[in-house]
Amino acid sequence: LQLFARKCLPTSSFEPMAKKLLALLLLKAVRAQDCSGEGTTWGPGIGPPPDGCGPPTGGPTDGGPTDGGTSSGCNNPSCSSPPCAAPLLGDVGCSTVAGTESYNHEMVQKGDSIPTDAHIFGPFEAGFGEQQKGIIESWGCSDASVVYDSEGGKDLNIAEASVAKACSIQLPRIVGETYYGIVGPCGGHTGDYHFHRGFGCLYQESGSHSTKVGVVAGYNLYGKWEDYANNQLPLLDACGAHFGPTPESSSNVYHYHVQDQAPFTVGCYGPSASNGLVSVAECRALYPKCDNDGGAGTAIETHAGTVTYDKFCPCWDGAGSNMGTNIVELPALSTSAISYTAGSGSSSASTTSTSTAATGTGVSTTSTVASTSTTAGQGPTTTTTWTAISSASTARMSKLFSLTAAVFTLLVR
């Protein structure tokens, strides 16, 4: 740009013209970023596109309510005759409490408030393409195209594991005050904040039953613990709920819990037609996307190995699979118990590991990440296998930040 201006413009015109050209380039970049929310913050069943992004293009909205929220507010779907399918993309519920972000993540900064009535989306990402190139590169992926996927339909855990494998990086990871992952540490992302998983900043891990964090189709959603003080996690049906007491009710009521593994919040809207728990088979029957490939599934490569996966099928069985073959029923359907001891082997358990690696630049970075093991839980197994960001990637990001700072310096002078 400078070379063009110096050769083609009078010296007195260089700086004003450069400012105008840089402003136009910056405006175009910002508008392009707005369009990256297709299938996430806008699209079929979600809301209209921002100005300049064009009309919504395809996307799975079949198999359930399609009155998800728009980019300006959360709209909680309803289910008048359960069980019902939940939207595969867009709002499945709305949060009821506010939280504070603990790390920087893309558009959200450490200390930012996450407002109440934020969108709660289902487990799936809507795919990656050229519009997400900058975001993918910011995770440390040197060639964003290796993870492009126009179809989408992978839950956030398997999507992160797939990206980590393809890019030879670790996701999620923490470096300093920055969190790298498809979603942030509280489980959501983008300027019009929406959750997919986690919700850790909305409730305290203390006391007994976790507090309420949201409402989905008329039923309350709580944090992950049935009884934190006694290390008890809930046994849940295929929709992600069960009958039991809550902080608001001493009698047994149907309610949902946040889960560490997919579907994270809801696999469907329960209870069953007989006002009971919903089986895996009943859940799968609600979604045309389940087994729409004849049961072959999709092979997805992760650091832990190859996972056979049924895209856009939100019904996980007791073995952590969402495939329709050899279904293992969830333990909740065969016991009167409503909880189990965390780490006992009847569902999933989490540990935290800290590792330090050299970046190749003479500077070491320390990352703290969660590793998850699954037995009869609800999701694919992930591991802490990872590769640090290369020095070349670090240098590219440094240059990008320097260029951005220079642009803003010129604009405000």
PDB file of C-alpha atoms in Angstrom, residues 185-381:
ATOM      1  CA  PRO A 185     -13.652 -21.229  29.290  1.00  0.00           C
ATOM      2  CA  CYS A 186     -17.268 -20.593  30.289  1.00  0.00           C
ATOM      3  CA  GLY A 187     -18.455 -22.591  27.282  1.00  0.00           C
ATOM      4  CA  GLY A 188     -19.557 -19.903  24.840  1.00  0.00           C
ATOM      5  CA  HIS A 189     -18.291 -17.427  22.261  1.00  0.00           C
ATOM      6  CA  THR A 190     -18.921 -14.529  19.816  1.00  0.00           C
ATOM      7  CA  GLY A 191     -20.084 -10.979  20.493  1.00  0.00           C
ATOM      8  CA  ASP A 192     -23.724 -12.101  20.681  1.00  0.00           C
ATOM      9  CA  TYR A 193     -22.669 -14.572  23.350  1.00  0.00           C
ATOM     10  CA  HIS A 194     -24.086 -18.089  23.222  1.00  0.00           C
ATOM     11  CA  PHE A 195     -23.253 -21.178  25.252  1.00  0.00           C
ATOM     12  CA  HIS A 196     -22.582 -24.679  23.969  1.00  0.00           C
ATOM     13  CA  ARG A 197     -21.153 -26.356  27.073  1.00  0.00           C
ATOM     14  CA  GLY A 198     -19.485 -25.758  30.434  1.00  0.00           C
ATOM     15  CA  PHE A 199     -21.400 -22.911  32.122  1.00  0.00           C
ATOM     16  CA  GLY A 200     -18.753 -22.930  34.870  1.00  0.00           C
ATOM     17  CA  CYS A 201     -18.908 -19.159  35.368  1.00  0.00           C
ATOM     18  CA  LEU A 202     -22.659 -19.315  36.091  1.00  0.00           C
ATOM     19  CA  TYR A 203     -22.580 -21.483  39.225  1.00  0.00           C
ATOM     20  CA  GLN A 204     -20.294 -22.338  42.129  1.00  0.00           C
ATOM     21  CA  GLU A 205     -18.920 -25.829  42.682  1.00  0.00           C
ATOM     22  CA  SER A 206     -19.904 -25.903  46.338  1.00  0.00           C
ATOM     23  CA  GLY A 207     -22.713 -27.023  48.619  1.00  0.00           C
ATOM     24  CA  SER A 208     -25.069 -29.767  47.481  1.00  0.00           C
ATOM     25  CA  HIS A 209     -27.236 -29.592  44.326  1.00  0.00           C
ATOM     26  CA  SER A 210     -25.911 -27.172  41.698  1.00  0.00           C
ATOM     27  CA  THR A 211     -27.868 -23.975  41.232  1.00  0.00           C
ATOM     28  CA  LYS A 212     -30.021 -23.107  38.235  1.00  0.00           C
ATOM     29  CA  VAL A 213     -28.252 -21.700  35.168  1.00  0.00           C
ATOM     30  CA  GLY A 214     -31.009 -21.705  32.543  1.00  0.00           C
ATOM     31  CA  VAL A 215     -34.388 -22.836  31.253  1.00  0.00           C
ATOM     32  CA  VAL A 216     -34.918 -25.147  28.284  1.00  0.00           C
ATOM     33  CA  ALA A 217     -38.427 -25.581  26.843  1.00  0.00           C
ATOM     34  CA  GLY A 218     -40.066 -24.916  30.195  1.00  0.00           C
ATOM     35  CA  TYR A 219     -37.776 -27.046  32.387  1.00  0.00           C
ATOM     36  CA  ASN A 220     -34.894 -25.827  34.530  1.00  0.00           C
ATOM     37  CA  LEU A 221     -31.242 -26.479  33.684  1.00  0.00           C
ATOM     38  CA  TYR A 222     -28.774 -26.784  36.573  1.00  0.00           C
ATOM     39  CA  GLY A 223     -25.013 -27.015  36.939  1.00  0.00           C
ATOM     40  CA  LYS A 224     -23.351 -30.429  36.711  1.00  0.00           C
ATOM     41  CA  TRP A 225     -23.593 -31.594  40.339  1.00  0.00           C
ATOM     42  CA  GLU A 226     -26.395 -33.564  41.984  1.00  0.00           C
ATOM     43  CA  ASP A 227     -24.584 -33.237  45.315  1.00  0.00           C
ATOM     44  CA  TYR A 228     -21.195 -31.533  45.183  1.00  0.00           C
ATOM     45  CA  ALA A 229     -20.362 -32.041  48.862  1.00  0.00           C
ATOM     46  CA  ASN A 230     -20.774 -35.811  48.484  1.00  0.00           C
ATOM     47  CA  ASN A 231     -19.134 -36.007  45.040  1.00  0.00           C
ATOM     48  CA  GLN A 232     -22.361 -37.102  43.331  1.00  0.00           C
ATOM     49  CA  LEU A 233     -23.081 -36.556  39.638  1.00  0.00           C
ATOM     50  CA  PRO A 234     -26.588 -37.099  38.207  1.00  0.00           C
ATOM     51  CA  LEU A 235     -27.694 -40.148  36.231  1.00  0.00           C
ATOM     52  CA  LEU A 236     -29.487 -38.680  33.205  1.00  0.00           C
ATOM     53  CA  ASP A 237     -31.708 -39.864  30.376  1.00  0.00           C
ATOM     54  CA  ALA A 238     -31.018 -39.354  26.651  1.00  0.00           C
ATOM     55  CA  CYS A 239     -32.499 -35.861  26.830  1.00  0.00           C
ATOM     56  CA  GLY A 240     -30.047 -34.921  29.596  1.00  0.00           C
ATOM     57  CA  ALA A 241     -32.518 -34.829  32.477  1.00  0.00           C
ATOM     58  CA  HIS A 242     -33.933 -36.867  35.362  1.00  0.00           C
ATOM     59  CA  PHE A 243     -36.457 -36.709  38.188  1.00  0.00           C
ATOM     60  CA  GLY A 244     -35.200 -35.507  41.551  1.00  0.00           C
ATOM     61  CA  PRO A 245     -35.269 -32.673  44.094  1.00  0.00           C
ATOM     62  CA  THR A 246     -33.793 -29.286  43.217  1.00  0.00           C
ATOM     63  CA  PRO A 247     -32.982 -26.103  45.134  1.00  0.00           C
ATOM     64  CA  GLU A 248     -36.455 -24.863  44.144  1.00  0.00           C
ATOM     65  CA  SER A 249     -38.346 -28.095  44.874  1.00  0.00           C
ATOM     66  CA  SER A 250     -38.135 -30.686  47.664  1.00  0.00           C
ATOM     67  CA  SER A 251     -40.219 -33.112  45.611  1.00  0.00           C
ATOM     68  CA  ASN A 252     -38.997 -34.978  42.540  1.00  0.00           C
ATOM     69  CA  VAL A 253     -39.305 -32.875  39.383  1.00  0.00           C
ATOM     70  CA  TYR A 254     -37.968 -33.363  35.854  1.00  0.00           C
ATOM     71  CA  HIS A 255     -34.937 -31.143  35.295  1.00  0.00           C
ATOM     72  CA  TYR A 256     -31.755 -30.954  33.216  1.00  0.00           C
ATOM     73  CA  HIS A 257     -28.106 -30.859  34.248  1.00  0.00           C
ATOM     74  CA  VAL A 258     -25.042 -29.495  32.489  1.00  0.00           C
ATOM     75  CA  GLN A 259     -22.756 -32.353  31.368  1.00  0.00           C
ATOM     76  CA  ASP A 260     -19.027 -32.426  30.623  1.00  0.00           C
ATOM     77  CA  GLN A 261     -19.667 -34.616  27.573  1.00  0.00           C
ATOM     78  CA  ALA A 262     -22.064 -34.184  24.666  1.00  0.00           C
ATOM     79  CA  PRO A 263     -24.872 -33.286  24.439  1.00  0.00           C
ATOM     80  CA  PHE A 264     -23.658 -30.886  27.215  1.00  0.00           C
ATOM     81  CA  THR A 265     -27.192 -29.577  27.892  1.00  0.00           C
ATOM     82  CA  VAL A 266     -30.069 -31.281  26.060  1.00  0.00           C
ATOM     83  CA  GLY A 267     -30.229 -34.160  23.605  1.00  0.00           C
ATOM     84  CA  CYS A 268     -33.988 -33.680  23.276  1.00  0.00           C
ATOM     85  CA  TYR A 269     -36.911 -32.249  25.211  1.00  0.00           C
ATOM     86  CA  GLY A 270     -38.405 -34.684  27.736  1.00  0.00           C
ATOM     87  CA  PRO A 271     -39.950 -36.280  29.629  1.00  0.00           C
ATOM     88  CA  SER A 272     -41.243 -39.322  27.760  1.00  0.00           C
ATOM     89  CA  ALA A 273     -44.835 -39.653  26.569  1.00  0.00           C
ATOM     90  CA  SER A 274     -45.557 -41.624  29.767  1.00  0.00           C
ATOM     91  CA  ASN A 275     -43.922 -38.900  31.917  1.00  0.00           C
ATOM     92  CA  GLY A 276     -40.800 -40.949  32.459  1.00  0.00           C
ATOM     93  CA  LEU A 277     -37.165 -40.956  31.373  1.00  0.00           C
ATOM     94  CA  VAL A 278     -36.347 -40.906  27.659  1.00  0.00           C
ATOM     95  CA  SER A 279     -34.386 -43.830  26.211  1.00  0.00           C
ATOM     96  CA  VAL A 280     -31.663 -43.569  23.582  1.00  0.00           C
ATOM     97  CA  ALA A 281     -33.956 -45.212  20.999  1.00  0.00           C
ATOM     98  CA  GLU A 282     -36.758 -42.739  21.755  1.00  0.00           C
ATOM     99  CA  CYS A 283     -34.325 -39.862  21.367  1.00  0.00           C
ATOM    100  CA  ARG A 284     -32.979 -41.138  18.044  1.00  0.00           C
ATOM    101  CA  ALA A 285     -36.500 -41.563  16.676  1.00  0.00           C
ATOM    102  CA  LEU A 286     -37.003 -37.795  16.987  1.00  0.00           C
ATOM    103  CA  TYR A 287     -34.199 -36.913  14.551  1.00  0.00           C
ATOM    104  CA  PRO A 288     -34.168 -37.751  10.823  1.00  0.00           C
ATOM    105  CA  LYS A 289     -30.431 -36.923  10.876  1.00  0.00           C
ATOM    106  CA  CYS A 290     -29.714 -39.967  13.067  1.00  0.00           C
ATOM    107  CA  ASP A 291     -28.624 -42.823  10.762  1.00  0.00           C
ATOM    108  CA  ASN A 292     -29.524 -40.819   7.639  1.00  0.00           C
ATOM    109  CA  ASP A 293     -26.368 -42.288   6.068  1.00  0.00           C
ATOM    110  CA  GLY A 294     -27.565 -45.837   6.512  1.00  0.00           C
ATOM    111  CA  GLY A 295     -25.705 -46.225   9.794  1.00  0.00           C
ATOM    112  CA  ALA A 296     -22.209 -45.976   8.284  1.00  0.00           C
ATOM    113  CA  GLY A 297     -21.223 -42.883  10.250  1.00  0.00           C
ATOM    114  CA  THR A 298     -18.250 -40.601   9.606  1.00  0.00           C
ATOM    115  CA  ALA A 299     -14.666 -41.440  10.545  1.00  0.00           C
ATOM    116  CA  ILE A 300     -13.136 -38.548  12.503  1.00  0.00           C
ATOM    117  CA  GLU A 301      -9.415 -38.473  13.293  1.00  0.00           C
ATOM    118  CA  THR A 302      -8.301 -37.293  16.737  1.00  0.00           C
ATOM    119  CA  HIS A 303      -5.092 -37.595  18.768  1.00  0.00           C
ATOM    120  CA  ALA A 304      -6.750 -40.501  20.608  1.00  0.00           C
ATOM    121  CA  GLY A 305      -7.515 -42.367  17.386  1.00  0.00           C
ATOM    122  CA  THR A 306     -10.363 -42.661  14.895  1.00  0.00           C
ATOM    123  CA  VAL A 307     -13.914 -42.069  16.111  1.00  0.00           C
ATOM    124  CA  THR A 308     -16.936 -43.288  14.114  1.00  0.00           C
ATOM    125  CA  TYR A 309     -19.525 -40.557  14.500  1.00  0.00           C
ATOM    126  CA  ASP A 310     -23.118 -39.826  13.436  1.00  0.00           C
ATOM    127  CA  LYS A 311     -23.166 -36.132  12.477  1.00  0.00           C
ATOM    128  CA  PHE A 312     -26.062 -34.034  13.775  1.00  0.00           C
ATOM    129  CA  CYS A 313     -27.399 -36.891  15.910  1.00  0.00           C
ATOM    130  CA  PRO A 314     -27.639 -35.573  19.520  1.00  0.00           C
ATOM    131  CA  CYS A 315     -28.444 -38.895  21.224  1.00  0.00           C
ATOM    132  CA  TRP A 316     -25.496 -40.512  23.077  1.00  0.00           C
ATOM    133  CA  ASP A 317     -25.718 -43.933  24.672  1.00  0.00           C
ATOM    134  CA  GLY A 318     -24.171 -45.442  27.793  1.00  0.00           C
ATOM    135  CA  ALA A 319     -20.941 -46.248  25.962  1.00  0.00           C
ATOM    136  CA  GLY A 320     -20.461 -42.644  24.848  1.00  0.00           C
ATOM    137  CA  SER A 321     -21.461 -43.328  21.224  1.00  0.00           C
ATOM    138  CA  ASN A 322     -24.070 -41.551  19.112  1.00  0.00           C
ATOM    139  CA  MET A 323     -24.112 -44.326  16.516  1.00  0.00           C
ATOM    140  CA  GLY A 324     -27.215 -46.456  16.048  1.00  0.00           C
ATOM    141  CA  THR A 325     -25.394 -49.783  16.193  1.00  0.00           C
ATOM    142  CA  ASN A 326     -24.890 -51.790  19.404  1.00  0.00           C
ATOM    143  CA  ILE A 327     -26.664 -49.191  21.526  1.00  0.00           C
ATOM    144  CA  VAL A 328     -25.839 -49.403  25.230  1.00  0.00           C
ATOM    145  CA  GLU A 329     -28.764 -47.999  27.209  1.00  0.00           C
ATOM    146  CA  LEU A 330     -28.027 -45.248  29.703  1.00  0.00           C
ATOM    147  CA  PRO A 331     -27.729 -46.438  33.346  1.00  0.00           C
ATOM    148  CA  ALA A 332     -30.491 -44.039  34.459  1.00  0.00           C
ATOM    149  CA  LEU A 333     -33.067 -46.148  32.614  1.00  0.00           C
ATOM    150  CA  SER A 334     -32.367 -49.283  34.641  1.00  0.00           C
ATOM    151  CA  THR A 335     -32.005 -48.002  38.211  1.00  0.00           C
ATOM    152  CA  SER A 336     -33.981 -46.046  40.761  1.00  0.00           C
ATOM    153  CA  ALA A 337     -30.822 -44.184  41.764  1.00  0.00           C
ATOM    154  CA  ILE A 338     -30.547 -40.604  40.555  1.00  0.00           C
ATOM    155  CA  SER A 339     -26.793 -40.120  41.009  1.00  0.00           C
ATOM    156  CA  TYR A 340     -23.416 -41.861  41.109  1.00  0.00           C
ATOM    157  CA  THR A 341     -20.032 -41.099  42.647  1.00  0.00           C
ATOM    158  CA  ALA A 342     -17.837 -39.055  40.345  1.00  0.00           C
ATOM    159  CA  GLY A 343     -14.877 -41.123  39.171  1.00  0.00           C
ATOM    160  CA  SER A 344     -16.553 -44.407  40.074  1.00  0.00           C
ATOM    161  CA  GLY A 345     -16.591 -45.641  36.458  1.00  0.00           C
ATOM    162  CA  SER A 346     -20.347 -45.458  35.889  1.00  0.00           C
ATOM    163  CA  SER A 347     -20.025 -42.294  33.845  1.00  0.00           C
ATOM    164  CA  SER A 348     -17.337 -39.737  32.955  1.00  0.00           C
ATOM    165  CA  ALA A 349     -14.705 -38.261  35.211  1.00  0.00           C
ATOM    166  CA  SER A 350     -12.412 -35.278  34.718  1.00  0.00           C
ATOM    167  CA  THR A 351      -8.870 -34.474  35.795  1.00  0.00           C
ATOM    168  CA  THR A 352      -6.706 -31.436  35.287  1.00  0.00           C
ATOM    169  CA  SER A 353      -3.126 -31.510  34.041  1.00  0.00           C
ATOM    170  CA  THR A 354      -0.531 -28.801  33.665  1.00  0.00           C
ATOM    171  CA  SER A 355       2.228 -28.984  31.093  1.00  0.00           C
ATOM    172  CA  THR A 356       5.033 -26.711  29.970  1.00  0.00           C
ATOM    173  CA  ALA A 357       6.593 -26.763  26.506  1.00  0.00           C
ATOM    174  CA  ALA A 358       9.133 -24.708  24.590  1.00  0.00           C
ATOM    175  CA  THR A 359       7.794 -22.708  21.677  1.00  0.00           C
ATOM    176  CA  GLY A 360      11.109 -22.793  19.810  1.00  0.00           C
ATOM    177  CA  THR A 361      11.644 -19.078  20.396  1.00  0.00           C
ATOM    178  CA  GLY A 362      13.514 -19.412  23.675  1.00  0.00           C
ATOM    179  CA  VAL A 363      10.347 -18.643  25.623  1.00  0.00           C
ATOM    180  CA  SER A 364       8.300 -21.313  27.366  1.00  0.00           C
ATOM    181  CA  THR A 365       4.535 -21.230  27.752  1.00  0.00           C
ATOM    182  CA  THR A 366       2.525 -22.947  30.449  1.00  0.00           C
ATOM    183  CA  SER A 367      -0.884 -24.407  29.626  1.00  0.00           C
ATOM    184  CA  THR A 368      -3.538 -25.801  31.956  1.00  0.00           C
ATOM    185  CA  VAL A 369      -6.092 -28.042  30.261  1.00  0.00           C
ATOM    186  CA  ALA A 370      -8.834 -30.473  31.166  1.00  0.00           C
ATOM    187  CA  SER A 371      -8.475 -34.085  30.103  1.00  0.00           C
ATOM    188  CA  THR A 372     -11.493 -36.351  30.044  1.00  0.00           C
ATOM    189  CA  SER A 373     -11.835 -40.100  30.242  1.00  0.00           C
ATOM    190  CA  THR A 374     -15.091 -41.833  29.360  1.00  0.00           C
ATOM    191  CA  THR A 375     -16.401 -45.261  30.263  1.00  0.00           C
ATOM    192  CA  ALA A 376     -20.167 -45.465  30.218  1.00  0.00           C
ATOM    193  CA  GLY A 377     -20.591 -41.698  29.903  1.00  0.00           C
ATOM    194  CA  GLN A 378     -21.862 -39.442  27.189  1.00  0.00           C
ATOM    195  CA  GLY A 379     -19.184 -38.553  24.690  1.00  0.00           C
ATOM    196  CA  PRO A 380     -16.041 -39.579  22.871  1.00  0.00           C
ATOM    197  CA  THR A 381     -12.765 -39.933  24.741  1.00  0.00           C
TER     198      THR A 381
END
